[in-house]
Coordinates of C-alpha atoms in Angstrom, one line a residue:
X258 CA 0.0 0.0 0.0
X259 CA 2.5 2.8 -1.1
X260 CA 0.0 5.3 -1.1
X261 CA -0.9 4.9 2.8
X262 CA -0.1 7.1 5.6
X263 CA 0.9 4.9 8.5
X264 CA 2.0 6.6 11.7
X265 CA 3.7 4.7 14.7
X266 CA 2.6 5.9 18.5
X267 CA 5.6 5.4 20.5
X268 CA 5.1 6.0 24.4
X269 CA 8.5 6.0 25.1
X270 CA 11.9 8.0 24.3
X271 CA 13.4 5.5 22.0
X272 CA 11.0 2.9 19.6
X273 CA 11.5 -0.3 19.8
X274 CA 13.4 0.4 23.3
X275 CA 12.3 -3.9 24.6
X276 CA 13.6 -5.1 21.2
X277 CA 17.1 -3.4 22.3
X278 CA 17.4 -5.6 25.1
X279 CA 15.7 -9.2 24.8
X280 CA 18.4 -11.9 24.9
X281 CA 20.8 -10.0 26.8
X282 CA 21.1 -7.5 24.1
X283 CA 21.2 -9.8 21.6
X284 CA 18.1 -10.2 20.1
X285 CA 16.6 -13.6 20.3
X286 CA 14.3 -13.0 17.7
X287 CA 12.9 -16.3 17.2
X288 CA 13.8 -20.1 17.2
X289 CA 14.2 -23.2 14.7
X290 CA 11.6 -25.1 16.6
X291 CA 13.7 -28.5 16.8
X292 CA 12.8 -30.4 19.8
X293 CA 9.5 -28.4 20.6
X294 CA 6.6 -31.6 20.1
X295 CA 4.0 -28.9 19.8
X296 CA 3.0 -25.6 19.4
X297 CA 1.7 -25.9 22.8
X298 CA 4.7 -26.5 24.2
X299 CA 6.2 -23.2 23.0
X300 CA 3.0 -21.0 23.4
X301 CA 0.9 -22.0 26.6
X302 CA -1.6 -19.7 26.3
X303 CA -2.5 -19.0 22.5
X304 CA -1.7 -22.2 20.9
X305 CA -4.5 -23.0 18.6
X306 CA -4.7 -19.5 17.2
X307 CA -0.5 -19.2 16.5
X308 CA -0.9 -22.3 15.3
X309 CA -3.3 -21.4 12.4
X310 CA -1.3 -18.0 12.1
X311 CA 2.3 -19.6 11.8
X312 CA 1.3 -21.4 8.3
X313 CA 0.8 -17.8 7.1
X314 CA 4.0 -16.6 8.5
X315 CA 6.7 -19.4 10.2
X316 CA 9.6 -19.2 11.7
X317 CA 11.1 -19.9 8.3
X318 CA 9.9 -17.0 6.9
X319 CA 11.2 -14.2 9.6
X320 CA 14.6 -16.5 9.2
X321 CA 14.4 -15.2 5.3
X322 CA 12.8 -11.9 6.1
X323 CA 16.1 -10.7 8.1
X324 CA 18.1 -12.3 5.7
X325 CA 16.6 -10.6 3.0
X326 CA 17.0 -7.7 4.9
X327 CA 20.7 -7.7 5.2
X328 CA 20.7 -9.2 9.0
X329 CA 22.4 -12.4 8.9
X330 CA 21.6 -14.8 11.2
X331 CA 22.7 -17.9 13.3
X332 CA 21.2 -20.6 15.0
X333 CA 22.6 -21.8 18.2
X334 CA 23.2 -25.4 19.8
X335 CA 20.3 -24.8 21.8
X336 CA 17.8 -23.5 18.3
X337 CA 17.6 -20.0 19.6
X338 CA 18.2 -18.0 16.4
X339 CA 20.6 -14.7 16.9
X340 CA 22.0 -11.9 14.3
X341 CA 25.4 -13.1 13.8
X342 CA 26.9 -10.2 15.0
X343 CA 25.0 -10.8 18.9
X344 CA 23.8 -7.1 18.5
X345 CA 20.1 -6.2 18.6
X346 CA 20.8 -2.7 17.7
X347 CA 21.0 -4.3 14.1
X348 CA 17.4 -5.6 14.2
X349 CA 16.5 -2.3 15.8
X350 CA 18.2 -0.3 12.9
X351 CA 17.0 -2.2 10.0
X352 CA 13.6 -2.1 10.9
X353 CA 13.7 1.8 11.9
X354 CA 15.4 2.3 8.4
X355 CA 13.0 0.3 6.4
X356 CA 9.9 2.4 8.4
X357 CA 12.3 5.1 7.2
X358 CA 12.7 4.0 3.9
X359 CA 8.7 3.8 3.1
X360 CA 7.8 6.9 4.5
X361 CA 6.5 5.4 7.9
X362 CA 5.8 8.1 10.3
X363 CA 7.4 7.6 14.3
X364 CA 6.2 9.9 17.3
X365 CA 7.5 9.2 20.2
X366 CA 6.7 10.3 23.8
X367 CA 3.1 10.3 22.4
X368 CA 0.7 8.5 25.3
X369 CA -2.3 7.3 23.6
X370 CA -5.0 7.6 25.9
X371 CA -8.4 6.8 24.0
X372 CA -9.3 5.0 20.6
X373 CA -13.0 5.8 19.7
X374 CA -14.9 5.0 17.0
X375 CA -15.2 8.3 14.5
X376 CA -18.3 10.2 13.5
X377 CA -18.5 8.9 10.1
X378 CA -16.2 6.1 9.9
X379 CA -12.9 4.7 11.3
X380 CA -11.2 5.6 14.8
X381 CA -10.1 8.6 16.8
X382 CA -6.8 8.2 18.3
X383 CA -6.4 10.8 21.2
X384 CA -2.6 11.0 22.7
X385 CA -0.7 12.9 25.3
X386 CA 2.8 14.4 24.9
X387 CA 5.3 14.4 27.6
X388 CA 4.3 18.2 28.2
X389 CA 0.9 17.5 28.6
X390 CA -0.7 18.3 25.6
X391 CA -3.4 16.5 23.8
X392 CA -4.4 15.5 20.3
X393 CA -5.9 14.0 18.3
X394 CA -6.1 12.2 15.1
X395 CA -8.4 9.9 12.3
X396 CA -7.1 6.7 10.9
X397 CA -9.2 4.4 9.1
X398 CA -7.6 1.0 9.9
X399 CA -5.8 1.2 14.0
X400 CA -3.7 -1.7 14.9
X401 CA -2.7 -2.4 18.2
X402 CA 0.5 -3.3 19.0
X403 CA 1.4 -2.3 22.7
X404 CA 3.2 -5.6 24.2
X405 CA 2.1 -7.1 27.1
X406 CA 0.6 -5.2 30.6
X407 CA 1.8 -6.4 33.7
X408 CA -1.5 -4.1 34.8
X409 CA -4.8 -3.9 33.5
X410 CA -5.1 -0.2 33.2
X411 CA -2.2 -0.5 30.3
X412 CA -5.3 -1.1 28.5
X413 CA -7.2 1.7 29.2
X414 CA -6.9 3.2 26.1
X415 CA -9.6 0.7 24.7
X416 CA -11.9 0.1 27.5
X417 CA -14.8 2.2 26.7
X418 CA -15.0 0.0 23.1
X419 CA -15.9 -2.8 25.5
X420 CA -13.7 -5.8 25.3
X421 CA -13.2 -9.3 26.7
X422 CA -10.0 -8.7 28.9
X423 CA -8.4 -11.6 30.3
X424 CA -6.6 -10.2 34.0
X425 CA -2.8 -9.7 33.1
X426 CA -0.3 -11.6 35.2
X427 CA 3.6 -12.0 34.5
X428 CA 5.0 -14.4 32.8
X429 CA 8.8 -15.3 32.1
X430 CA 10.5 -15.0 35.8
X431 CA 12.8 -16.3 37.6
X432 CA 12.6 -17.3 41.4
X433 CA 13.5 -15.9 44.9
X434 CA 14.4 -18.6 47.9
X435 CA 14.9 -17.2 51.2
X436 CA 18.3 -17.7 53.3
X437 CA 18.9 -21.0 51.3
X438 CA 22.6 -21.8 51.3
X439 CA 22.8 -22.8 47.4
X440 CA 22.8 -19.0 46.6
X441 CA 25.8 -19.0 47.9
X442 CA 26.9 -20.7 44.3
X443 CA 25.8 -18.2 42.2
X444 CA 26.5 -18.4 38.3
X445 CA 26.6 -21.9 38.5
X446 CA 24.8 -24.3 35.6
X447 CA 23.6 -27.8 35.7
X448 CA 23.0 -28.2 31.9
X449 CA 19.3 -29.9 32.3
X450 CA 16.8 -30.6 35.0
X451 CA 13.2 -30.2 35.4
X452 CA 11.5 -28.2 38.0
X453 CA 7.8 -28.9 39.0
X454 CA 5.5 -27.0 40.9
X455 CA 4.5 -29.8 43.7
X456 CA 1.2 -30.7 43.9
X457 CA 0.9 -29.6 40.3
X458 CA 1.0 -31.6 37.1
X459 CA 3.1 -28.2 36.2
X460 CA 6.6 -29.1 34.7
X461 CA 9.8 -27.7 32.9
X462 CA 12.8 -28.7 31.4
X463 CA 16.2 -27.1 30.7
X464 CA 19.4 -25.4 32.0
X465 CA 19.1 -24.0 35.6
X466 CA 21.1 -21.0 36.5
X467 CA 21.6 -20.6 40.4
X468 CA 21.8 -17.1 41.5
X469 CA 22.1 -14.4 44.5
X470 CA 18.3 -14.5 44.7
X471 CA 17.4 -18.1 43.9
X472 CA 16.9 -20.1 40.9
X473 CA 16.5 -19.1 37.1
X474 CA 17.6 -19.9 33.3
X475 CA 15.9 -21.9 30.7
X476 CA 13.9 -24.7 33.2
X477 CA 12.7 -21.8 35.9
X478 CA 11.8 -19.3 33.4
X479 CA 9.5 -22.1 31.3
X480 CA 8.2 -23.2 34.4
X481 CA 7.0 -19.8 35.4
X482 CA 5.5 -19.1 31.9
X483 CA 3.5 -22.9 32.5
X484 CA 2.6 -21.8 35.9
X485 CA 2.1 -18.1 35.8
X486 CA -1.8 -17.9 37.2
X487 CA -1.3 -20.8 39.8
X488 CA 1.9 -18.7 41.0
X489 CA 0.1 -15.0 40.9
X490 CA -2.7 -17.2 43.4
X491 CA -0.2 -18.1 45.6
X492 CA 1.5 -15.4 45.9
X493 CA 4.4 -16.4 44.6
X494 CA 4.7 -18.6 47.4
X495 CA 4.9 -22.3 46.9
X496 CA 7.2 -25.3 46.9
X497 CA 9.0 -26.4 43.6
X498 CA 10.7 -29.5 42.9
X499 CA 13.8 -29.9 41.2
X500 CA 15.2 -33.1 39.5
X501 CA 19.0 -32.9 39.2
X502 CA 18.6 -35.8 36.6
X503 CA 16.6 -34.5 34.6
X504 CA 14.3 -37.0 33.2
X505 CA 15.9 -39.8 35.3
X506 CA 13.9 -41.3 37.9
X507 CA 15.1 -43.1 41.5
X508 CA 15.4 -46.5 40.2
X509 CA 17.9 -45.1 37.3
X510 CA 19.6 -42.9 39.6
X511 CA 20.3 -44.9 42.3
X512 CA 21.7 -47.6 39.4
X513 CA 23.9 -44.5 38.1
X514 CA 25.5 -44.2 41.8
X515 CA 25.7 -47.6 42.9
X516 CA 28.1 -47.9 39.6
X517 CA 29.8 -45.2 40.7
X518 CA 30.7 -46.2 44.3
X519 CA 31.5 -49.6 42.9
X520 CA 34.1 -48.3 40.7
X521 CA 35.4 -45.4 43.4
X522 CA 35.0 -47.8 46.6
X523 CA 37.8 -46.7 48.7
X524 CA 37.7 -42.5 47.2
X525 CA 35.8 -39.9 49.2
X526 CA 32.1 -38.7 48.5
X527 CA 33.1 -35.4 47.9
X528 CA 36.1 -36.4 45.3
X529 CA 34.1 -38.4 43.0
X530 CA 30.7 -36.9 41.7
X531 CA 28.2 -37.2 38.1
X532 CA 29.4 -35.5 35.8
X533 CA 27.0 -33.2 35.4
X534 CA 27.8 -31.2 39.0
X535 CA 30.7 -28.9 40.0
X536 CA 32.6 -29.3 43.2
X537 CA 30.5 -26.7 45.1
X538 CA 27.0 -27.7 44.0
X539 CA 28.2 -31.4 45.2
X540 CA 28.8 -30.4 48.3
X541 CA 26.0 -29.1 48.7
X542 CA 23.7 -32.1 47.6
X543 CA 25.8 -33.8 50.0
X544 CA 25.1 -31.4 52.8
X545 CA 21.3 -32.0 51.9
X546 CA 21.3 -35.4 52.1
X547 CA 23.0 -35.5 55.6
X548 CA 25.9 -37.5 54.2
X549 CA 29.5 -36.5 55.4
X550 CA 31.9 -35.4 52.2
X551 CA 34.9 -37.6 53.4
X552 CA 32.8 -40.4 53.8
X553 CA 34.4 -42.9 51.4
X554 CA 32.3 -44.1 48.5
X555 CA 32.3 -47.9 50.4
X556 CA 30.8 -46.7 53.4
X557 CA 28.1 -45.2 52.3
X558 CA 25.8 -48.2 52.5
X559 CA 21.6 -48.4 51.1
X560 CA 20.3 -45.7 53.7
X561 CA 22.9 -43.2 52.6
X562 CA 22.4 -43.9 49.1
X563 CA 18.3 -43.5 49.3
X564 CA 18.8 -40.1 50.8
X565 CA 20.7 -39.1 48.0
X566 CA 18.8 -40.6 45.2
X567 CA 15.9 -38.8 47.3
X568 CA 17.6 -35.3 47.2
X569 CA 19.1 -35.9 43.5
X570 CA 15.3 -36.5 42.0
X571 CA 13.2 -34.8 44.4
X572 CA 14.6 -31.8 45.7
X573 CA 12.5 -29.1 47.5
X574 CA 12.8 -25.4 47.4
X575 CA 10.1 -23.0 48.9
X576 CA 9.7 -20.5 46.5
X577 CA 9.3 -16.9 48.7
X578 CA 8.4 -14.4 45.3
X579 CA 9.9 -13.7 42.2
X580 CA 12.3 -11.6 40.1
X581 CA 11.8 -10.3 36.9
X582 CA 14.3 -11.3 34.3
X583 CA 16.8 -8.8 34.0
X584 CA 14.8 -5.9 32.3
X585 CA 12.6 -8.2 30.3
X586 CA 9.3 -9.2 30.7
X587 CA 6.2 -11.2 29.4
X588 CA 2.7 -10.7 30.5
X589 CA -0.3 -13.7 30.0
X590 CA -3.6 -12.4 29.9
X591 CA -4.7 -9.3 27.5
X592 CA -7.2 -8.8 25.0
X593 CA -9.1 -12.2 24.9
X594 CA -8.6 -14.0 22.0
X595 CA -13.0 -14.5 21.3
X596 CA -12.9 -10.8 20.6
X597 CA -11.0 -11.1 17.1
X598 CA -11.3 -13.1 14.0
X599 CA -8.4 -15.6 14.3
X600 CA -7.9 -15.4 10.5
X601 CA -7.1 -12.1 10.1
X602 CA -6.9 -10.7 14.1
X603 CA -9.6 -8.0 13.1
X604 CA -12.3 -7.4 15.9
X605 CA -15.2 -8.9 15.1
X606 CA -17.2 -6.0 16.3
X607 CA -15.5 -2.7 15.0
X608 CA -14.5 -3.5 11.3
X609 CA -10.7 -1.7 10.5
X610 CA -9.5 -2.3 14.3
X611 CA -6.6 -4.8 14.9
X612 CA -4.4 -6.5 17.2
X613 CA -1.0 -7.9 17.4
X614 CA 1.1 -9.2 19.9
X615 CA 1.3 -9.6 23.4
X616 CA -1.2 -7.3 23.7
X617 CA -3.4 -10.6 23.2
X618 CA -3.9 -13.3 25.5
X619 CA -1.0 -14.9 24.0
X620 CA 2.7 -15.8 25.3
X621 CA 5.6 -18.0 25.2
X622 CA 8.1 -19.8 26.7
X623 CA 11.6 -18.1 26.8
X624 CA 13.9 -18.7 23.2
X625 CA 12.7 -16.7 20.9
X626 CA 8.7 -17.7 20.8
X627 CA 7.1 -14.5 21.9
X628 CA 9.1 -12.2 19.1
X629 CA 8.4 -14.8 16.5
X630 CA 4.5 -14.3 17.6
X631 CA 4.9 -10.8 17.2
X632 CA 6.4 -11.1 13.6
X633 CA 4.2 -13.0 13.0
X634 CA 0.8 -11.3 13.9
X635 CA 2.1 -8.5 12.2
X636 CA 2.4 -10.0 8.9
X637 CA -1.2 -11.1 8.8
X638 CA -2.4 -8.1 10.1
X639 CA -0.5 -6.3 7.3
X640 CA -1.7 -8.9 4.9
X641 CA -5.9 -8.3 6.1
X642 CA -5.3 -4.4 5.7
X643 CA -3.8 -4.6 2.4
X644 CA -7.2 -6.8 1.4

């Protein structure tokens, strides 16, 4: 549509200010999708509508749309998909040149407040500057593209059009522990576990990171993305479960150590360890289990052994709040998804208005999911205004 006049609403300073700083800076901006069974998997809330919408527009196709664009782009061992230069500035400044290039029109620090419906047709938008003034302006077709709300009045703007809104909660977190000793081992990695919620069917898998404030990377941050309502009831507070073994249960566990003390019979406990654990996380598994380190591998008879297969599969942690993820963050909840035509994202009540994004009642996992949504939801959007 080269004859359109499209202007972009920026709230903030800078535009596309979050894309600046998801994965660490470097722009995760979506994933190859190996080793996800489903798309519920990747997209807990959302699924059946992404996906329907990713045959329009796959993860494929934003692969070849930054490539065609001049980003190139790598996948890593673990399928998250990066600009090979690990800067997001680059995703930033190609799209803000190619707005640039087609005449796309960006006002930042401009708060919109109200979308109406116009006296004869289409919408009002009505904004605030950062001095305070108002305005307003007519568009025929308003998409809306605002990212998720931690709070429900980050959706004031459309409440007097009368939507469905499903009650935003975050999503994507890490987790605090109170005075637990293991945060004492900060920055350390046990390549894959998976945490559970107890008393829940609700269950991750991936990389843990241990921190100053408790637990996060890859398994914590899916399982708070799975568990965000139940969590946001509880207050944050709750017990999780962690399975050092991953998928391995006590039976193969307890196999895995008594092949290990058969082989190291006359070393100490706290010399001779899986693979999978530093020095310093060992001990303190040991420490859990009420097993001396020096103990040698002979002595530590079936009782020994049972407390640390117990503590190795089963581990408990009471959860005492959460921490966002560095300066990122995802919301579940938003616009519900009966208010638009899943084909095209349109309202089904006021002909011309759109959404995209987060701004739905649609998230993801960590890796990449919820900026491949995005890319996504904007192509067909773009696609049912050109029709």
């Amino acid at each position: 549509m080269p004859h359109s006049r499209v202007t972009v609403y920026e709230r903030g300073k800078r535009p596309l200010a979050k894309v600046a700083i998801t994965g660490g800076g470097r722009c995760n901006l979506t994933n190859s999708f190996e080793g996800i069974p489903s798309v519920e998997t990747a997209y807990p809330r959302g699924a059946r509508l992404m996906k329907r919408l990713l045959k329009e527009f796959s993860h494929k196709d934003a692969f070849e749309w930054f490539e065609n664009a001049g980003v190139k782009l790598t996948i890593q061992e673990d399928n998250c998909v990066f600009p090979v230069s690990q800067d997001a500035m680059e995703i930033v400044n190609t799209l803000l040149s190619l707005m640039h290039k087609h005449g796309v029109v960006i006002r930042t620090q401009q708060k919109v407040t109200k979308i109406a419906t116009g006296r004869n047709e289409g919408y009002d938008v009505f904004t605030i500057d950062k001095e305070g003034k108002t305005n307003t302006e007519s568009y025929n077709v308003v998409v809306v593209t605002t990212g998720g709300s931690p709070k429900i009045s980050g959706l004031d703007m459309i409440q007097d059009l009368g939507f469905d809104i499903v009650t935003p909660v975050p999503s994507l977190f890490s987790l605090c522990l109170k005075n637990n000793p293991i945060t004492e081992l900060t920055g350390t990695v046990v390549e894959n576990v998976t945490s559970s919620i107890v008393g829940t069917k609700i269950k991750a898998e991936g990389p843990l990171l241990i921190t100053h404030w408790g637990l996060s990377g890859p398994s914590i941050l899916k399982l708070s993305s799975y568990g965000a309502r139940y969590l946001q009831e509880c207050d944050y507070k709750t017990n999780i479960a962690i399975n050092w073994f991953h998928k391995d249960n006590e039976a193969s566990v307890c196999e895995q150590l008594t092949s290990l003390a058969l082989n190291n019979q006359h070393k100490q406990l706290q010399n001779v360890y899986p693979q999978r654990f530093n020095s310093r996380l060992w001990s303190y598994l040991l420490h859990c289990s009420g097993l001396n380190p020096m103990l040698r591998w002979a002595e530590l008879g079936r009782k020994g052994q049972n407390k640390l297969v117990a503590t190795l599969t089963n581990q408990q942690f009471v959860i005492d709040g959460k921490n966002r993820f560095k300066e990122e963050f995802v919301t579940c909840g938003g616009v519900a998804l009966g208010n638009i035509n899943p084909s095209t994202l349109e309202s089904k009540k006021y002909p011309g208005l759109y959404f995209a994004g987060e701004v739905l009642d649609v998230d993801a996992i960590t890796g990449g999911f919820n900026l491949q949504a995005a890319w996504t939801m904007a192509f067909v959007v773009a696609k049912s205004c050109i029709k």
